[in-house]
Coordinates of C-alpha atoms in Angstrom, one line a residue:
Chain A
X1 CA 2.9 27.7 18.0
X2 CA 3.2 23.7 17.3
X3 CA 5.2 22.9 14.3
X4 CA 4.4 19.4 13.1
X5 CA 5.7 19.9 9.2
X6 CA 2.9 18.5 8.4
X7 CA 2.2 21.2 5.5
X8 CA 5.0 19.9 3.5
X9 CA 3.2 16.7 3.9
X10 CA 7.0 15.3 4.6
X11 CA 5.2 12.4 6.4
X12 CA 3.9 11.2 3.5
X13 CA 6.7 8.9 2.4
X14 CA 7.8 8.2 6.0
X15 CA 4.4 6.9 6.5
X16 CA 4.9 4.2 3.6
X17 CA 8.7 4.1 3.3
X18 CA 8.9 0.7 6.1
X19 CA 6.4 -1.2 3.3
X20 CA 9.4 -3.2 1.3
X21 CA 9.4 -4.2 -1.3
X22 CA 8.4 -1.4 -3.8
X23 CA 6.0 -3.4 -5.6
X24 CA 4.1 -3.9 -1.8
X25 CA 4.6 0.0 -1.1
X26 CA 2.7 0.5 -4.8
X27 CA 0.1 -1.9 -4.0
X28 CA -0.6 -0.5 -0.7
X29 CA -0.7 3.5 -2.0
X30 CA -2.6 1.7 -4.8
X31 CA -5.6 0.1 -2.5
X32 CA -5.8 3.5 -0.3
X33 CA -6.6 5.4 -3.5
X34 CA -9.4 2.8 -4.5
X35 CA -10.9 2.0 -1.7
X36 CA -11.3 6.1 -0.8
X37 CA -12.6 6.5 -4.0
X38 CA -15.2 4.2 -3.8
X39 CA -15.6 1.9 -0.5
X40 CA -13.4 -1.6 0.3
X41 CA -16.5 -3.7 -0.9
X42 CA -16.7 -2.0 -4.6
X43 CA -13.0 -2.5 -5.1
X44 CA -11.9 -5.0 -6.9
X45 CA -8.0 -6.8 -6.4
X46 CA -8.5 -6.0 -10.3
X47 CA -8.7 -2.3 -10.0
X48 CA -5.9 -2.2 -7.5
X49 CA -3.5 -3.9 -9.9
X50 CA -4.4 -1.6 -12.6
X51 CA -4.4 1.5 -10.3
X52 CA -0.9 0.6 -9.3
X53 CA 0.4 -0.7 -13.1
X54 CA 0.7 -4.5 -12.3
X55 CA -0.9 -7.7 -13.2
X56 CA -4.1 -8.5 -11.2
X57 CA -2.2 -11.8 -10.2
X58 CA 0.9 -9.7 -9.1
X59 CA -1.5 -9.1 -6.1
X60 CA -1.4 -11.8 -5.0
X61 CA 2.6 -12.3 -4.5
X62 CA 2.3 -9.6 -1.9
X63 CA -1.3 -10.1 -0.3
X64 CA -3.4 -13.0 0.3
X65 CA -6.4 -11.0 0.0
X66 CA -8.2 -8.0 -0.2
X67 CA -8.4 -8.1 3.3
X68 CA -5.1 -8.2 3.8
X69 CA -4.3 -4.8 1.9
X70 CA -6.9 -3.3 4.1
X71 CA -5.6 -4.8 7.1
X72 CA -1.9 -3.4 5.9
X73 CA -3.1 -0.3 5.4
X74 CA -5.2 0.2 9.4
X75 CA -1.8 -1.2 10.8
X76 CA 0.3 1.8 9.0
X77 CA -2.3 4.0 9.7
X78 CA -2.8 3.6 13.6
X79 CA 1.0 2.6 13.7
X80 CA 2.0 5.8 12.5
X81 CA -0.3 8.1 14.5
X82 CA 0.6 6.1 17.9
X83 CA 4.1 6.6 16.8
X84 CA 3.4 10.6 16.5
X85 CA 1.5 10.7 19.6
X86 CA 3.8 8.7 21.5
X87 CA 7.2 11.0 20.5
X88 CA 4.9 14.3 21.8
X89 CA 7.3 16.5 23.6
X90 CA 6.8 19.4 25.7
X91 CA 7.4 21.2 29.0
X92 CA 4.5 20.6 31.1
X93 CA 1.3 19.0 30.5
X94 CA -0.1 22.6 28.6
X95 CA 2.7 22.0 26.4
X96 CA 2.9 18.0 25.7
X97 CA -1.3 18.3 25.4
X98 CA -1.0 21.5 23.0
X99 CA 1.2 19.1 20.9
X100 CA -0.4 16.0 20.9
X101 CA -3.6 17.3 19.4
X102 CA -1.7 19.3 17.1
X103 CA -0.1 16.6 15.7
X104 CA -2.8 14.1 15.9
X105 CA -5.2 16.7 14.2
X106 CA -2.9 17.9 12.0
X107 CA -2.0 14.4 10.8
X108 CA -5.8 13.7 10.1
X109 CA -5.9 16.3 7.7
X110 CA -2.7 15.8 6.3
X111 CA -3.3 12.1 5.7
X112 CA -6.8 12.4 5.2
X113 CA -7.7 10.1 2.3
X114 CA -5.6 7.3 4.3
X115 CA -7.1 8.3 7.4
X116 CA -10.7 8.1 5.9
X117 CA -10.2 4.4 4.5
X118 CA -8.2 3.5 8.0
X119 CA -11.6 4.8 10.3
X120 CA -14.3 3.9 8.0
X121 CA -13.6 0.5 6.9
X122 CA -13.0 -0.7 10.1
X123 CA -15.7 -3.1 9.9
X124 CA -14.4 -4.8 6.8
X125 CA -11.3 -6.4 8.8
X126 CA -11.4 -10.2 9.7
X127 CA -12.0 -10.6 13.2
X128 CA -8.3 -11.4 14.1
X129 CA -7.5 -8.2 12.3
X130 CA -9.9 -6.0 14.0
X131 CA -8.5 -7.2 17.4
X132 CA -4.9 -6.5 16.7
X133 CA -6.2 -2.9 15.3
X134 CA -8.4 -2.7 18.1
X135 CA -5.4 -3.3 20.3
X136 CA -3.5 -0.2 18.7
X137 CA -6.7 1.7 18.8
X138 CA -6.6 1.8 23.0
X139 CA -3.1 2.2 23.0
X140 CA -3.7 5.6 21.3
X141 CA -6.8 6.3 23.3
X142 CA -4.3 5.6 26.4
X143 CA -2.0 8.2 25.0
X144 CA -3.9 10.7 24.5
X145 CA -5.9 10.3 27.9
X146 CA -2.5 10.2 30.1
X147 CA -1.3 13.6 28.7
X148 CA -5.0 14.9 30.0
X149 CA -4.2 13.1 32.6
X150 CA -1.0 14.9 33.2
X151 CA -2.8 18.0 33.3
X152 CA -5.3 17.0 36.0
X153 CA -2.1 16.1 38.5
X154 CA -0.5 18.9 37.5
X155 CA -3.5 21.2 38.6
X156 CA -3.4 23.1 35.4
X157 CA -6.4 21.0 34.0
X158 CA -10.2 20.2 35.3
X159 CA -12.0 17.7 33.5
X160 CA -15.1 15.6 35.7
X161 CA -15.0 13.1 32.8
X162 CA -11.9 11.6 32.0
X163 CA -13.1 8.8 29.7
X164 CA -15.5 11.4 28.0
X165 CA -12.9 14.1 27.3
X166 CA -10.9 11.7 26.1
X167 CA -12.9 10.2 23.8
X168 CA -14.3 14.1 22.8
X169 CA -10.6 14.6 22.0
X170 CA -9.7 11.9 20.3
X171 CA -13.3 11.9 18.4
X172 CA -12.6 15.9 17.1
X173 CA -9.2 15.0 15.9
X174 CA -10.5 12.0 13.6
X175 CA -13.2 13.9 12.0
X176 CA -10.7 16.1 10.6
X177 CA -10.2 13.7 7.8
X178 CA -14.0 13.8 7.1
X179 CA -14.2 17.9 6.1
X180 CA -10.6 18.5 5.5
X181 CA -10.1 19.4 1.7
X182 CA -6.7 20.4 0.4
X183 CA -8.3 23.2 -1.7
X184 CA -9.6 24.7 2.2
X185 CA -8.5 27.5 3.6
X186 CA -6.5 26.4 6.4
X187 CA -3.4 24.0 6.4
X188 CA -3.2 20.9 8.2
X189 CA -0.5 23.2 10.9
X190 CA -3.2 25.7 11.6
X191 CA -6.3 23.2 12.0
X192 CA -3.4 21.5 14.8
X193 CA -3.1 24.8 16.4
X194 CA -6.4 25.9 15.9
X195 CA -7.7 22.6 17.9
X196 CA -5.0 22.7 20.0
X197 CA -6.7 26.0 21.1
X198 CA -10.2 24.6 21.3
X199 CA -9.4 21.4 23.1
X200 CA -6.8 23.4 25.8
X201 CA -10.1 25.6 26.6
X202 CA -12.6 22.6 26.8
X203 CA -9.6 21.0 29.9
X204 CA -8.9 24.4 31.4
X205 CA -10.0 25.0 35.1
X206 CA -13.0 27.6 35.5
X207 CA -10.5 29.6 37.3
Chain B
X1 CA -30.1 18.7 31.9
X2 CA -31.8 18.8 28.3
X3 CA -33.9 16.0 27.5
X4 CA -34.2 15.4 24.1
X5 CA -35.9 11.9 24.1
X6 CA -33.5 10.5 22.0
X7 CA -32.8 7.8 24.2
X8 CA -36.3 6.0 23.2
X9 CA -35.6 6.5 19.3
X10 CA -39.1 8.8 19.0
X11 CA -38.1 10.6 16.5
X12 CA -36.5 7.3 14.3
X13 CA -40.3 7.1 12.9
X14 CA -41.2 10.5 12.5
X15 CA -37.7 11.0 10.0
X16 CA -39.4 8.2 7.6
X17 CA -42.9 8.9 8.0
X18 CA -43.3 11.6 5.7
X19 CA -41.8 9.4 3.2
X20 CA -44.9 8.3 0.8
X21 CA -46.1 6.1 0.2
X22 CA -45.1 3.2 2.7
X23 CA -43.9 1.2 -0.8
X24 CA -41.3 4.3 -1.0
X25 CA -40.8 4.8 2.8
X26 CA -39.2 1.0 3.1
X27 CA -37.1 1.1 0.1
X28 CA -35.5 4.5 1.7
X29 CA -35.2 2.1 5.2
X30 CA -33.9 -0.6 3.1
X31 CA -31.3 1.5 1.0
X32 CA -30.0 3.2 4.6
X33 CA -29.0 -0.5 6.1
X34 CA -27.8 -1.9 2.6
X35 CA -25.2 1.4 2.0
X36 CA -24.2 1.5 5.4
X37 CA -23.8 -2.7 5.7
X38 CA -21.3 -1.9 2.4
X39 CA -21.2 1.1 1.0
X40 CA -23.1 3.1 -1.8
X41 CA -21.2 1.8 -4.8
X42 CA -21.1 -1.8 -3.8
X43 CA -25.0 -2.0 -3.3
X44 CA -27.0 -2.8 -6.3
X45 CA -30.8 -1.8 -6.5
X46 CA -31.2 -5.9 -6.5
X47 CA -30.2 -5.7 -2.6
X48 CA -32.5 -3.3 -2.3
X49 CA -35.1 -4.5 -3.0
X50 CA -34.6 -8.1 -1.7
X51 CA -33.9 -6.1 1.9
X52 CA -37.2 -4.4 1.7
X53 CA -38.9 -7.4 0.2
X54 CA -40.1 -6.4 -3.3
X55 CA -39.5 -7.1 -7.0
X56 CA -36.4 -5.1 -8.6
X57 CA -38.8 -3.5 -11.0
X58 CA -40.6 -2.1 -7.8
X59 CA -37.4 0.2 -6.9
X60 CA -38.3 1.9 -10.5
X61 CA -41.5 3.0 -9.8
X62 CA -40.5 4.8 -7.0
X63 CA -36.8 6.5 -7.2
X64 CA -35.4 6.5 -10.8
X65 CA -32.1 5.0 -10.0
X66 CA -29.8 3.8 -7.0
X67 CA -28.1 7.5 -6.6
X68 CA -31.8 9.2 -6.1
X69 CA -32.6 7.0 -3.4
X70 CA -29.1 7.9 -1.6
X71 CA -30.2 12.0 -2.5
X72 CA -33.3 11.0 -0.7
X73 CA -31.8 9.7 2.5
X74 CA -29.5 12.7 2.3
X75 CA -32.4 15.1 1.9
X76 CA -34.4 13.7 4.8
X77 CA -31.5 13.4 6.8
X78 CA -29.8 16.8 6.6
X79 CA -33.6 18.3 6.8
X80 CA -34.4 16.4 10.1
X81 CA -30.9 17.9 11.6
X82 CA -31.7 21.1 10.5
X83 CA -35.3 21.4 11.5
X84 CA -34.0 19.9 15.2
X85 CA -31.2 23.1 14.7
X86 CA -34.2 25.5 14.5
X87 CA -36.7 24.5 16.9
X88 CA -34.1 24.6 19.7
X89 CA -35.6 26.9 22.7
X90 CA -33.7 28.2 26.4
X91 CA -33.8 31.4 28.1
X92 CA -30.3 32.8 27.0
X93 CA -27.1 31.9 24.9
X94 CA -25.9 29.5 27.2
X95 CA -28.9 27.5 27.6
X96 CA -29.7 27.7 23.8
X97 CA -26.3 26.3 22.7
X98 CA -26.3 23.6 25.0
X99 CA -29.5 22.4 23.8
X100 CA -28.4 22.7 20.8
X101 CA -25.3 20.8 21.5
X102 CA -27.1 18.1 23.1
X103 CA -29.7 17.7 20.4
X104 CA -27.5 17.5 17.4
X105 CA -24.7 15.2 19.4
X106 CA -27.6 13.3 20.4
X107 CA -29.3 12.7 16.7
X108 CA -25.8 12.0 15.3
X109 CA -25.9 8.7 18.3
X110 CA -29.5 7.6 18.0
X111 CA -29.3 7.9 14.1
X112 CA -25.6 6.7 13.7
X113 CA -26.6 4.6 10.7
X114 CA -28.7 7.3 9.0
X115 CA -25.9 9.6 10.0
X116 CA -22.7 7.3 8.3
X117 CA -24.4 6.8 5.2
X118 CA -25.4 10.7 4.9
X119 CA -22.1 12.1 5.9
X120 CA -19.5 9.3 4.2
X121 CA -21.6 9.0 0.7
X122 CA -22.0 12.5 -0.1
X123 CA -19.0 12.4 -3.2
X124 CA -21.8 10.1 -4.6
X125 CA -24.3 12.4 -4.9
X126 CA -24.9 13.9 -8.7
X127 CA -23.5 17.4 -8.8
X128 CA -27.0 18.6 -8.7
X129 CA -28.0 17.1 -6.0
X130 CA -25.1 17.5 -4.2
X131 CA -25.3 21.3 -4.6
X132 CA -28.7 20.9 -3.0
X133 CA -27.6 18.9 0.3
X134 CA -24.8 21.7 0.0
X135 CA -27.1 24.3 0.7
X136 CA -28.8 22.7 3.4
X137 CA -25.1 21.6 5.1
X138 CA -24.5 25.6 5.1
X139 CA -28.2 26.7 6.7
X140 CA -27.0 23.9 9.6
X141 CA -23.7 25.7 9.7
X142 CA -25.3 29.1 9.9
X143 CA -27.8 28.0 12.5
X144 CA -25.1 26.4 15.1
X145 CA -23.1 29.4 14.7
X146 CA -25.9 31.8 15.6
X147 CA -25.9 30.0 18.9
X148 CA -22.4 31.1 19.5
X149 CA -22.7 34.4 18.4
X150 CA -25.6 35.2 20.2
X151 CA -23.5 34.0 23.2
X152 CA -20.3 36.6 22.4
X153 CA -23.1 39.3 21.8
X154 CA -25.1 38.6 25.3
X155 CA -20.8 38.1 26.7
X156 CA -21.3 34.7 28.0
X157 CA -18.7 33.3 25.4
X158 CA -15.3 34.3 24.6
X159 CA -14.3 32.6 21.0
X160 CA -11.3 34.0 19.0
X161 CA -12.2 32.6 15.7
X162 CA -16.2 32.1 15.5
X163 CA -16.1 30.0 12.0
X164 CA -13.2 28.1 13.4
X165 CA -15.4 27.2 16.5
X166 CA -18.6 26.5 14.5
X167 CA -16.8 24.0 12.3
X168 CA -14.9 22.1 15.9
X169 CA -18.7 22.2 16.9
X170 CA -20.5 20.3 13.8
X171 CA -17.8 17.9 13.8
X172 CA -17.6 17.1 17.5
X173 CA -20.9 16.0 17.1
X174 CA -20.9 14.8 14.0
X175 CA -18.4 12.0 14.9
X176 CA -20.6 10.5 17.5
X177 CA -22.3 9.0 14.5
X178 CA -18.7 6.9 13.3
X179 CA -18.1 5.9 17.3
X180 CA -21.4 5.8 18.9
X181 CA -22.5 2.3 19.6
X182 CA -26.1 1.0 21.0
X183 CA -24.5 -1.4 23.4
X184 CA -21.9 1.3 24.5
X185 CA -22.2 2.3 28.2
X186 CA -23.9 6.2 27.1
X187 CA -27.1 6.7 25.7
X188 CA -27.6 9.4 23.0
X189 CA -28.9 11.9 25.9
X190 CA -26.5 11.3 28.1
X191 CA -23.8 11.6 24.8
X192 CA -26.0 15.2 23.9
X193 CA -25.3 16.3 27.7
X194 CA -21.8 15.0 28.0
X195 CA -21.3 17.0 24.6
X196 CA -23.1 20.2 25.8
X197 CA -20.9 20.4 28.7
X198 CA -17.7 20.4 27.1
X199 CA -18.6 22.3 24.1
X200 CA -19.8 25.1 26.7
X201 CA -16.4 25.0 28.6
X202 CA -14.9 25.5 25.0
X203 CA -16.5 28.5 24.8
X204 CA -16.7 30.5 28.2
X205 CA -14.8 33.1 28.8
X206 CA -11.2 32.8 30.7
X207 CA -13.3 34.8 33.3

């Protein structure tokens, strides 16, 4: 059994704590609430100011645009899960793969309202944006696929897809944030263990 | 291999065409590329109507307001899933899932955009109508997990936690719908096979 913390949610302020100064951190927590509540191209820079208590032109000290909150809110999203799945300990590839997708699923339920704004609005970022989160997207996809990977060597995996499983893995994981409802009855550290389960069958050899 | 002829897009006609009359049918066509271009709350009935090519007034006649269209795309496109869920045939559990599998990975790839709008707009729906979709989301539920239980019963699968399963399942596939692109290097079939093959390694027995 994994134990990410993730029920205590202690992430939560980690994941915003590096956005200085507190008037950015507001703005940004501020913009994530809006934008899940009713899509990027609904929200106004108006409605972020007032969901965070400023002036619609203090905004505008922080971020160009509305773009730009978006854009700050993908890079601390797939910053913070590449971080996770690039600290993934573990003695042997069963172990480190066990953990990755425990703390990759378990993050998309625990961050699931940032999660949802970070992998649906994709298509909203600027072009230049979209390539520098497309950049951290395959770093994470290369992450995940070299602990499968692992397992293969090792002999303790068989998968005749690679790319596939991969992308299977990675795809389970992320819809997480889609169903996960705090009021559910399973915590964000037993949907990681419970997928950790699922996805550790789907790689096993037929034996 | 299953062959669902989703690669050709057959069935992208037959989800609209019992949508009457053809005045209503291209509104509902309309609506789907307008919510999914920017979401449900950022779409006014005004884009709707210029996408499909009609007056305002004309969206009135038809659907009483912008959230009965969405309810109608919902209610089309949970009942096509659900109807594909059903009609699946194979001689045993095995087979039966992976057709299963395959179908409903498969529609979630060829009807991406149908897909995104259903699944990400649903806390739009009126709390009516969302108890209605509700409903149908559990008889989709209750039909992909018959195709597992079957398989425990017949002792082809081995699952520890059936509703656990049945949820990794749905979602699996469901995704395909957020990644799936049409210039991607799979096709929907070969995304439903892929699918069907892992999901059945997920659930074989450690043998």
């Amino acid at each position: 059994m994994t134990t990410t913390g993730l029920d205590g949610f202690s992430l939560l302020d980690e994941t915003w704590r590096a956005v200085t100064p507190d008037a950015a951190r507001r703005m940004l927590i501020a913009a994530v609430q809006a934008f899940a509540g009713k899509g990027y191209h609904a929200t106004t820079t108006r409605d972020i100011a007032s969901l965070a208590g400023m002036s619609p032109a203090a905004v505008y000290i922080h971020y160009r645009s509305k773009e730009e909150l978006l854009f700050n809110i993908s890079l601390v999203g797939h910053e913070t899960s590449l971080a996770l799945l690039s600290s993934i300990q573990g003695d042997g590839a069963v172990q480190r793969l066990r953990n990755a997708v425990a703390a990759f699923a378990g993050w998309h339920a625990a961050f699931h309202t940032t999660a949802r704004v970070v992998q649906y609005e994709l298509g909203a970022l600027s072009p230049e944006h979209h390539a520098e989160v497309a950049e951290l997207r395959r770093q994470i996809e290369q992450r995940m696929r070299s602990y499968i990977a692992d397992g293969i060597e090792e002999g303790v995996f068989d998968v005749p897809d690679l790319k596939g499983a991969t992308l299977a893995v990675l795809s389970l994981c992320i819809d997480v944030a889609r169903w996960y409802q705090p009021s559910g009855r399973r915590t964000p550290d037993e949907i990681g263990a419970m997928y950790a389960d699922l996805v550790l069958r789907m790689v096993r050899p037929a034996s």
